């Protein structure tokens, strides 16, 4: 019987420090307003990592919470895949730091770099490994501290991002109705110059309007691709869990799928854009508050630097 990768638990971790738009502008002396940020992006506040917080510490805590929700222990994890653009070190990978933090003495871990689409890429790799039998369980984590790679004098970018982590724990289950149905990945290196990090330490540079135009068309296409691959109509989707970059892009995707706003998970107002952490963070919020339930059809999508973009369709 065929194996399916089934999400057993979700977890999230946000830094303790929260800054609203006014506090952020005051702290960095930015020529901006709460109204501009809210109207253009939907963001009202974001969490910011403090001195003791890192991609490893946030990701490890999100992973612990995902395991706790699944009723599993670190001994049961075969593989850790971390999506991050802000690792603690170039190497070792954040995944092996998290492996140590969880007290794991077996299995393997590695990082994936696909900017804001990183979690979708990591989930797709985990799904392939679980279905091929290379691993029986996996932690997939998105964790970011973008506050460390932003240009705090560039009001066009620094107001849009936040720090945080989200994680899911998956197991390979035989003959399950639940689980990942398919993932669809894309990149286009010709667009590398519209959203990138200078060198390895930053700062981040973005041509926001250009990215916006690509986002709406590419996300719409990949969502159609995911539905068509499974012979499903858009009316079958129970929940859209989109990358949380901008409320206007999220609303456009909801309209495209004919989903009422209450079926679209939105956290960008509270967390801003947490890049590879944004999809698992939003998923964790909607599972935690009881909106997303077992058996629901869930569509994940994201776009980010590369450009990279992708979607995953799953039965939760
Ligand atoms: N406060 C006040 N004014 C500002 C600010 C600010 N924080 N930032 C820019 N402005 C000004 C600009 O200088 C410009 O002024 P001008 O007209 O006098 O030149 C004006 O506001 C309009 O600027 P635009 O950049 O054209 O504004 P736009 O409506 O496009 O909104 C935004 C900008 C929010 C960045 C939007 O383009 C966007 O969300 N883009 C997509 C970002 C995205 O999806 N990223 C996803 C991936 S992120 C990743 O992978 C890391």
Tab-separated table of C-alpha atoms and ligand atoms in Angstrom:
chain	number	residue	atom	x	y	z
A	1	UNK	CA	0.000	0.000	0.000
A	2	UNK	CA	1.232	3.520	-0.776
A	3	UNK	CA	2.860	5.625	1.919
A	4	UNK	CA	1.592	9.114	2.711
A	5	UNK	CA	3.372	11.809	4.758
A	6	UNK	CA	0.924	12.803	7.480
A	7	UNK	CA	1.356	15.860	9.731
A	8	UNK	CA	1.099	14.631	13.325
A	9	UNK	CA	1.788	17.907	15.127
A	10	UNK	CA	2.504	21.611	14.573
A	11	UNK	CA	4.407	24.084	16.728
A	12	UNK	CA	5.525	27.708	16.679
A	13	UNK	CA	7.830	29.968	18.632
A	14	UNK	CA	7.986	33.759	18.576
A	15	UNK	CA	10.551	35.997	20.274
A	16	UNK	CA	9.346	37.668	23.474
A	17	UNK	CA	9.884	41.210	22.222
A	18	UNK	CA	7.006	42.749	20.198
A	19	UNK	CA	7.182	46.087	18.376
A	20	UNK	CA	4.172	47.822	16.852
A	21	UNK	CA	4.608	50.091	13.833
A	22	UNK	CA	4.955	53.276	15.888
A	23	UNK	CA	7.534	51.735	18.256
A	24	UNK	CA	9.520	50.375	15.284
A	25	UNK	CA	9.553	53.777	13.540
A	26	UNK	CA	10.635	55.528	16.746
A	27	UNK	CA	13.366	53.009	17.557
A	28	UNK	CA	15.006	53.336	14.125
A	29	UNK	CA	14.120	56.967	13.353
A	30	UNK	CA	12.135	55.958	10.252
A	31	UNK	CA	10.194	58.435	8.118
A	32	UNK	CA	7.028	56.320	8.031
A	33	UNK	CA	3.587	56.036	9.626
A	34	UNK	CA	1.438	53.304	11.131
A	35	UNK	CA	-1.178	54.102	8.479
A	36	UNK	CA	1.251	53.653	5.546
A	37	UNK	CA	2.489	50.301	6.841
A	38	UNK	CA	-1.006	48.967	7.623
A	39	UNK	CA	-2.561	50.129	4.347
A	40	UNK	CA	0.255	48.878	2.078
A	41	UNK	CA	1.049	45.605	3.869
A	42	UNK	CA	-1.558	44.795	6.551
A	43	UNK	CA	1.184	44.638	9.214
A	44	UNK	CA	0.486	46.083	12.680
A	45	UNK	CA	3.292	44.502	14.725
A	46	UNK	CA	6.156	42.015	14.605
A	47	UNK	CA	8.297	39.987	17.020
A	48	UNK	CA	12.026	40.771	17.229
A	49	UNK	CA	14.734	38.374	18.426
A	50	UNK	CA	16.621	39.475	21.537
A	51	UNK	CA	20.298	38.746	22.344
A	52	UNK	CA	19.691	35.120	23.444
A	53	UNK	CA	17.404	34.223	20.539
A	54	UNK	CA	18.535	32.727	17.227
A	55	UNK	CA	17.331	30.592	14.309
A	56	UNK	CA	18.445	27.577	16.369
A	57	UNK	CA	16.743	28.513	19.650
A	58	UNK	CA	13.457	29.565	18.011
A	59	UNK	CA	13.441	26.559	15.651
A	60	UNK	CA	14.229	24.096	18.451
A	61	UNK	CA	11.368	25.403	20.591
A	62	UNK	CA	8.918	25.249	17.652
A	63	UNK	CA	10.075	21.646	17.050
A	64	UNK	CA	9.556	20.708	20.733
A	65	UNK	CA	6.010	22.052	20.542
A	66	UNK	CA	5.290	20.155	17.291
A	67	UNK	CA	6.543	16.926	18.896
A	68	UNK	CA	4.457	17.602	22.036
A	69	UNK	CA	1.312	18.113	19.941
A	70	UNK	CA	2.046	14.813	18.161
A	71	UNK	CA	2.657	13.045	21.474
A	72	UNK	CA	6.103	12.060	20.139
A	73	UNK	CA	9.638	12.309	21.494
A	74	UNK	CA	12.893	13.353	19.821
A	75	UNK	CA	13.990	9.675	19.781
A	76	UNK	CA	11.271	9.032	17.198
A	77	UNK	CA	12.631	11.600	14.692
A	78	UNK	CA	14.608	10.190	11.742
A	79	UNK	CA	15.320	13.449	9.948
A	80	UNK	CA	15.290	17.245	10.470
A	81	UNK	CA	15.012	19.601	7.512
A	82	UNK	CA	15.327	23.318	8.291
A	83	UNK	CA	14.411	26.110	5.891
A	84	UNK	CA	16.226	29.334	6.773
A	85	UNK	CA	17.988	32.282	5.181
A	86	UNK	CA	19.352	33.387	8.551
A	87	UNK	CA	21.303	30.418	9.969
A	88	UNK	CA	23.505	30.868	13.038
A	89	UNK	CA	26.519	29.635	11.013
A	90	UNK	CA	27.297	29.024	7.345
A	91	UNK	CA	27.904	25.515	8.701
A	92	UNK	CA	27.135	23.384	10.643
A	93	UNK	CA	23.558	23.517	9.448
A	94	UNK	CA	20.870	24.922	11.756
A	95	UNK	CA	19.268	21.458	11.549
A	96	UNK	CA	22.182	19.803	13.355
A	97	UNK	CA	22.221	22.531	16.025
A	98	UNK	CA	18.531	21.802	16.561
A	99	UNK	CA	19.263	18.051	16.571
A	100	UNK	CA	21.670	18.683	19.483
A	101	UNK	CA	19.199	20.998	21.275
A	102	UNK	CA	16.529	18.277	21.109
A	103	UNK	CA	18.954	15.723	22.552
A	104	UNK	CA	18.878	13.565	19.417
A	105	UNK	CA	21.780	11.150	19.039
A	106	UNK	CA	20.694	9.481	15.784
A	107	UNK	CA	19.105	10.415	12.441
A	108	UNK	CA	20.289	13.257	10.203
A	109	UNK	CA	19.591	16.918	9.482
A	110	UNK	CA	20.329	19.549	6.847
A	111	UNK	CA	19.235	23.044	5.782
A	112	UNK	CA	17.418	24.221	2.666
A	113	UNK	CA	17.822	27.686	1.120
A	114	UNK	CA	14.829	28.932	-0.882
A	115	UNK	CA	14.052	32.220	0.949
A	116	UNK	CA	10.350	32.672	1.732
A	117	UNK	CA	9.481	29.481	-0.209
A	118	UNK	CA	11.926	27.463	1.909
A	119	UNK	CA	9.301	25.673	3.991
A	120	UNK	CA	7.447	24.422	0.888
A	121	UNK	CA	10.751	23.154	-0.580
A	122	UNK	CA	11.705	21.480	2.726
A	123	UNK	CA	8.269	19.883	3.085
A	124	UNK	CA	8.479	18.536	-0.469
A	125	UNK	CA	11.909	16.967	0.210
A	126	UNK	CA	10.657	15.433	3.472
A	127	UNK	CA	7.604	14.027	1.666
A	128	UNK	CA	9.820	12.393	-0.992
A	129	UNK	CA	12.052	10.851	1.688
A	130	UNK	CA	9.112	9.527	3.688
A	131	UNK	CA	7.341	8.072	0.661
A	132	UNK	CA	10.564	6.436	-0.610
A	133	UNK	CA	11.241	4.839	2.787
A	134	UNK	CA	14.509	6.767	3.334
A	135	UNK	CA	13.049	8.046	6.624
A	136	UNK	CA	9.947	7.098	8.596
A	137	UNK	CA	9.475	10.450	10.313
A	138	UNK	CA	10.641	14.036	9.832
A	139	UNK	CA	10.651	17.400	11.523
A	140	UNK	CA	10.304	20.210	8.975
A	141	UNK	CA	11.106	23.630	10.417
A	142	UNK	CA	11.081	27.201	9.100
A	143	UNK	CA	13.044	29.557	11.363
A	144	UNK	CA	14.227	33.116	10.727
A	145	UNK	CA	15.811	36.142	12.382
A	146	UNK	CA	15.481	38.641	9.520
A	147	UNK	CA	15.983	41.514	11.993
A	148	UNK	CA	19.724	40.696	11.675
A	149	UNK	CA	19.874	41.123	7.871
A	150	UNK	CA	17.713	44.226	7.376
A	151	UNK	CA	18.865	47.706	6.415
A	152	UNK	CA	17.311	49.726	9.245
A	153	UNK	CA	17.659	52.933	7.186
A	154	UNK	CA	15.570	51.524	4.293
A	155	UNK	CA	11.923	52.169	5.203
A	156	UNK	CA	10.793	50.310	2.061
A	157	UNK	CA	11.963	46.948	3.453
A	158	UNK	CA	12.694	47.046	7.195
A	159	UNK	CA	9.062	47.622	8.221
A	160	UNK	CA	7.896	44.455	6.437
A	161	UNK	CA	9.724	41.648	8.260
A	162	UNK	CA	9.655	39.881	11.626
A	163	UNK	CA	11.358	36.991	13.436
A	164	UNK	CA	9.917	33.605	14.421
A	165	UNK	CA	9.751	29.871	13.758
A	166	UNK	CA	7.205	27.206	12.850
A	167	UNK	CA	7.543	23.414	12.658
A	168	UNK	CA	5.634	20.299	11.684
A	169	UNK	CA	6.285	16.670	12.618
A	170	UNK	CA	5.389	14.106	9.941
A	171	UNK	CA	5.252	10.333	9.829
A	172	UNK	CA	4.995	7.983	6.853
A	173	UNK	CA	1.626	6.226	7.159
A	174	UNK	CA	0.519	3.345	4.941
A	175	UNK	CA	-2.739	3.681	3.024
A	176	UNK	CA	-3.825	6.904	4.738
A	177	UNK	CA	-6.494	9.200	3.286
A	178	UNK	CA	-4.700	11.993	5.101
A	179	UNK	CA	-1.297	13.428	4.201
A	180	UNK	CA	0.532	15.408	1.521
A	181	UNK	CA	-1.111	14.967	-1.895
A	182	UNK	CA	1.526	16.800	-3.936
A	183	UNK	CA	4.043	19.659	-3.945
A	184	UNK	CA	4.927	21.899	-6.900
A	185	UNK	CA	8.247	23.775	-6.911
A	186	UNK	CA	9.586	26.502	-9.198
A	187	UNK	CA	12.483	28.922	-9.449
A	188	UNK	CA	13.633	31.517	-11.971
A	189	UNK	CA	17.205	32.741	-11.519
A	190	UNK	CA	16.675	35.538	-14.038
A	191	UNK	CA	14.776	37.365	-11.272
A	192	UNK	CA	17.554	37.019	-8.669
A	193	UNK	CA	18.141	40.779	-8.672
A	194	UNK	CA	14.693	41.882	-7.457
A	195	UNK	CA	14.918	40.261	-4.003
A	196	UNK	CA	18.252	39.230	-2.480
A	197	UNK	CA	20.636	39.486	0.451
A	198	UNK	CA	23.965	41.236	-0.203
A	199	UNK	CA	26.772	38.734	0.350
A	200	UNK	CA	25.900	36.398	3.221
A	201	UNK	CA	25.275	38.876	6.056
A	202	UNK	CA	23.020	41.353	4.291
A	203	UNK	CA	21.377	43.694	4.076
A	204	UNK	CA	18.282	42.491	2.250
A	205	UNK	CA	17.359	44.372	-0.938
A	206	UNK	CA	13.948	44.254	-2.572
A	207	UNK	CA	12.232	45.907	-5.528
A	208	UNK	CA	8.846	45.613	-3.796
A	209	UNK	CA	6.604	46.560	-6.680
A	210	UNK	CA	8.342	44.091	-9.048
A	211	UNK	CA	8.068	41.274	-6.489
A	212	UNK	CA	4.400	42.119	-5.973
A	213	UNK	CA	3.624	41.732	-9.706
A	214	UNK	CA	5.375	38.346	-9.904
A	215	UNK	CA	3.712	37.181	-6.676
A	216	UNK	CA	0.144	37.575	-7.884
A	217	UNK	CA	0.647	35.822	-11.244
A	218	UNK	CA	3.044	33.062	-10.127
A	219	UNK	CA	1.073	32.099	-7.015
A	220	UNK	CA	-2.163	31.946	-9.016
A	221	UNK	CA	-0.478	29.641	-11.572
A	222	UNK	CA	1.053	27.276	-9.003
A	223	UNK	CA	-2.229	27.008	-7.096
A	224	UNK	CA	-3.991	25.968	-10.327
A	225	UNK	CA	-1.164	23.502	-11.009
A	226	UNK	CA	-1.605	21.864	-7.580
A	227	UNK	CA	-5.382	21.544	-7.960
A	228	UNK	CA	-5.150	20.214	-11.538
A	229	UNK	CA	-2.514	17.610	-10.544
A	230	UNK	CA	-5.007	16.157	-8.070
A	231	UNK	CA	-8.097	16.511	-10.269
A	232	UNK	CA	-9.605	18.852	-7.686
A	233	UNK	CA	-11.711	21.931	-8.141
A	234	UNK	CA	-10.942	25.113	-6.189
A	235	UNK	CA	-14.237	24.613	-4.319
A	236	UNK	CA	-12.667	21.539	-2.647
A	237	UNK	CA	-10.164	23.687	-0.709
A	238	UNK	CA	-11.131	24.122	2.949
A	239	UNK	CA	-8.209	26.342	3.983
A	240	UNK	CA	-5.665	28.513	2.227
A	241	UNK	CA	-2.509	28.974	4.317
A	242	UNK	CA	-0.512	31.464	2.244
A	243	UNK	CA	2.932	32.974	2.722
A	244	UNK	CA	2.407	36.024	4.918
A	245	UNK	CA	4.137	38.845	3.010
A	246	UNK	CA	1.372	41.293	2.241
A	247	UNK	CA	-2.368	41.313	2.977
A	248	UNK	CA	-3.123	42.564	-0.537
A	249	UNK	CA	-1.427	39.523	-2.123
A	250	UNK	CA	-3.178	37.197	0.365
A	251	UNK	CA	-6.605	38.715	-0.382
A	252	UNK	CA	-5.977	38.475	-4.130
A	253	UNK	CA	-5.234	34.742	-3.746
A	254	UNK	CA	-8.382	34.219	-1.643
A	255	UNK	CA	-10.475	35.894	-4.373
A	256	UNK	CA	-8.760	33.790	-7.046
A	257	UNK	CA	-9.825	30.611	-5.204
A	258	UNK	CA	-13.307	32.005	-4.456
A	259	UNK	CA	-12.625	31.383	-0.770
A	260	UNK	CA	-14.461	33.554	1.759
A	261	UNK	CA	-11.983	35.552	3.909
A	262	UNK	CA	-12.721	33.350	6.948
A	263	UNK	CA	-11.214	30.360	5.062
A	264	UNK	CA	-7.905	32.166	4.514
A	265	UNK	CA	-5.436	32.070	7.403
A	266	UNK	CA	-3.934	35.518	8.043
A	267	UNK	CA	-1.164	36.218	10.556
A	268	UNK	CA	0.773	38.914	8.649
A	269	UNK	CA	-0.923	41.566	10.816
A	270	UNK	CA	0.601	40.065	13.997
A	271	UNK	CA	3.900	38.565	12.755
A	272	UNK	CA	4.819	40.543	9.588
A	273	UNK	CA	6.794	38.556	6.977
A	274	UNK	CA	8.799	35.839	8.749
A	275	UNK	CA	10.001	34.361	5.433
A	276	UNK	CA	10.480	30.566	5.637
A	277	UNK	CA	8.739	30.538	9.040
A	278	UNK	CA	5.555	32.235	7.848
A	279	UNK	CA	3.637	29.229	6.434
A	280	UNK	CA	4.313	26.803	9.340
A	281	UNK	CA	3.653	29.636	11.825
A	282	UNK	CA	0.279	30.395	10.228
A	283	UNK	CA	-0.553	26.675	10.003
A	284	UNK	CA	0.309	26.228	13.661
A	285	UNK	CA	-1.906	29.160	14.691
A	286	UNK	CA	-4.927	27.840	12.749
A	287	UNK	CA	-4.459	24.264	14.008
A	288	UNK	CA	-3.904	25.496	17.559
A	289	UNK	CA	-7.113	27.550	17.676
A	290	UNK	CA	-9.155	24.668	16.235
A	291	UNK	CA	-9.914	26.130	12.794
A	292	UNK	CA	-8.007	23.515	10.767
A	293	UNK	CA	-9.153	19.981	11.682
A	294	UNK	CA	-8.261	16.449	10.679
A	295	UNK	CA	-9.493	15.676	7.183
A	296	UNK	CA	-9.576	19.303	5.952
A	297	UNK	CA	-8.063	20.001	2.518
A	298	UNK	CA	-5.318	22.595	3.048
A	299	UNK	CA	-3.435	24.522	0.377
A	300	UNK	CA	-0.042	26.015	1.288
A	301	UNK	CA	1.672	28.488	-1.060
A	302	UNK	CA	4.680	30.825	-0.990
A	303	UNK	CA	6.943	33.005	-3.126
A	304	UNK	CA	10.306	34.483	-2.255
A	305	UNK	CA	13.837	35.403	-3.305
A	306	UNK	CA	15.249	33.553	-6.298
A	307	UNK	CA	12.621	33.969	-7.391
A	308	UNK	CA	11.327	30.741	-5.896
A	309	UNK	CA	7.685	29.769	-5.567
A	310	UNK	CA	5.623	26.697	-4.828
A	311	UNK	CA	2.523	25.087	-3.375
A	312	UNK	CA	1.629	21.992	-1.356
A	313	UNK	CA	-1.821	20.436	-1.223
A	314	UNK	CA	-2.529	18.198	1.768
A	315	UNK	CA	-5.312	16.523	3.638
A	316	UNK	CA	-4.652	17.471	7.243
B	1	LIG	N1	6.637	54.537	4.812
B	1	LIG	C1	6.250	55.550	4.040
B	1	LIG	N2	6.483	55.601	2.722
B	1	LIG	C2	7.161	54.585	2.161
B	1	LIG	C3	7.604	53.487	2.909
B	1	LIG	C4	7.323	53.478	4.291
B	1	LIG	N3	7.691	52.475	5.112
B	1	LIG	N4	8.242	52.614	2.096
B	1	LIG	C5	8.199	53.145	0.854
B	1	LIG	N5	7.541	54.340	0.901
B	1	LIG	C6	7.256	55.242	-0.202
B	1	LIG	C7	8.172	55.063	-1.368
B	1	LIG	O1	9.370	55.827	-1.167
B	1	LIG	C8	7.344	55.602	-2.508
B	1	LIG	O2	7.420	57.003	-2.486
B	1	LIG	P1	7.440	57.844	-3.885
B	1	LIG	O3	6.133	57.488	-4.559
B	1	LIG	O4	7.544	59.248	-3.409
B	1	LIG	O5	8.624	57.331	-4.620
B	1	LIG	C9	5.912	55.201	-2.120
B	1	LIG	O6	5.959	54.934	-0.712
B	1	LIG	C10	5.403	53.972	-2.862
B	1	LIG	O7	6.408	52.943	-2.796
B	1	LIG	P2	6.179	51.538	-3.457
B	1	LIG	O8	7.346	50.656	-3.149
B	1	LIG	O9	5.844	51.716	-4.905
B	1	LIG	O10	4.879	51.045	-2.648
B	1	LIG	P3	3.960	49.785	-2.881
B	1	LIG	O11	2.555	50.200	-2.908
B	1	LIG	O12	4.446	48.910	-3.989
B	1	LIG	O13	4.148	48.952	-1.523
B	1	LIG	C11	5.407	47.045	-0.679
B	1	LIG	C12	5.435	48.522	-1.135
B	1	LIG	C13	4.570	46.954	0.576
B	1	LIG	C14	6.838	46.600	-0.433
B	1	LIG	C15	4.774	46.140	-1.762
B	1	LIG	O14	5.337	46.421	-3.007
B	1	LIG	C16	4.954	44.664	-1.481
B	1	LIG	O15	4.394	44.125	-0.538
B	1	LIG	N6	5.673	43.958	-2.349
B	1	LIG	C17	5.789	42.491	-2.238
B	1	LIG	C18	6.727	42.064	-1.170
B	1	LIG	C19	6.685	40.572	-1.131
B	1	LIG	O16	5.719	39.913	-1.484
B	1	LIG	N7	7.726	39.928	-0.691
B	1	LIG	C20	7.615	38.476	-0.687
B	1	LIG	C21	8.793	37.796	-0.582
B	1	LIG	S1	9.867	38.445	0.658
B	1	LIG	C22	11.214	37.377	0.672
B	1	LIG	O17	11.288	36.448	-0.057
B	1	LIG	C23	12.357	37.683	1.564
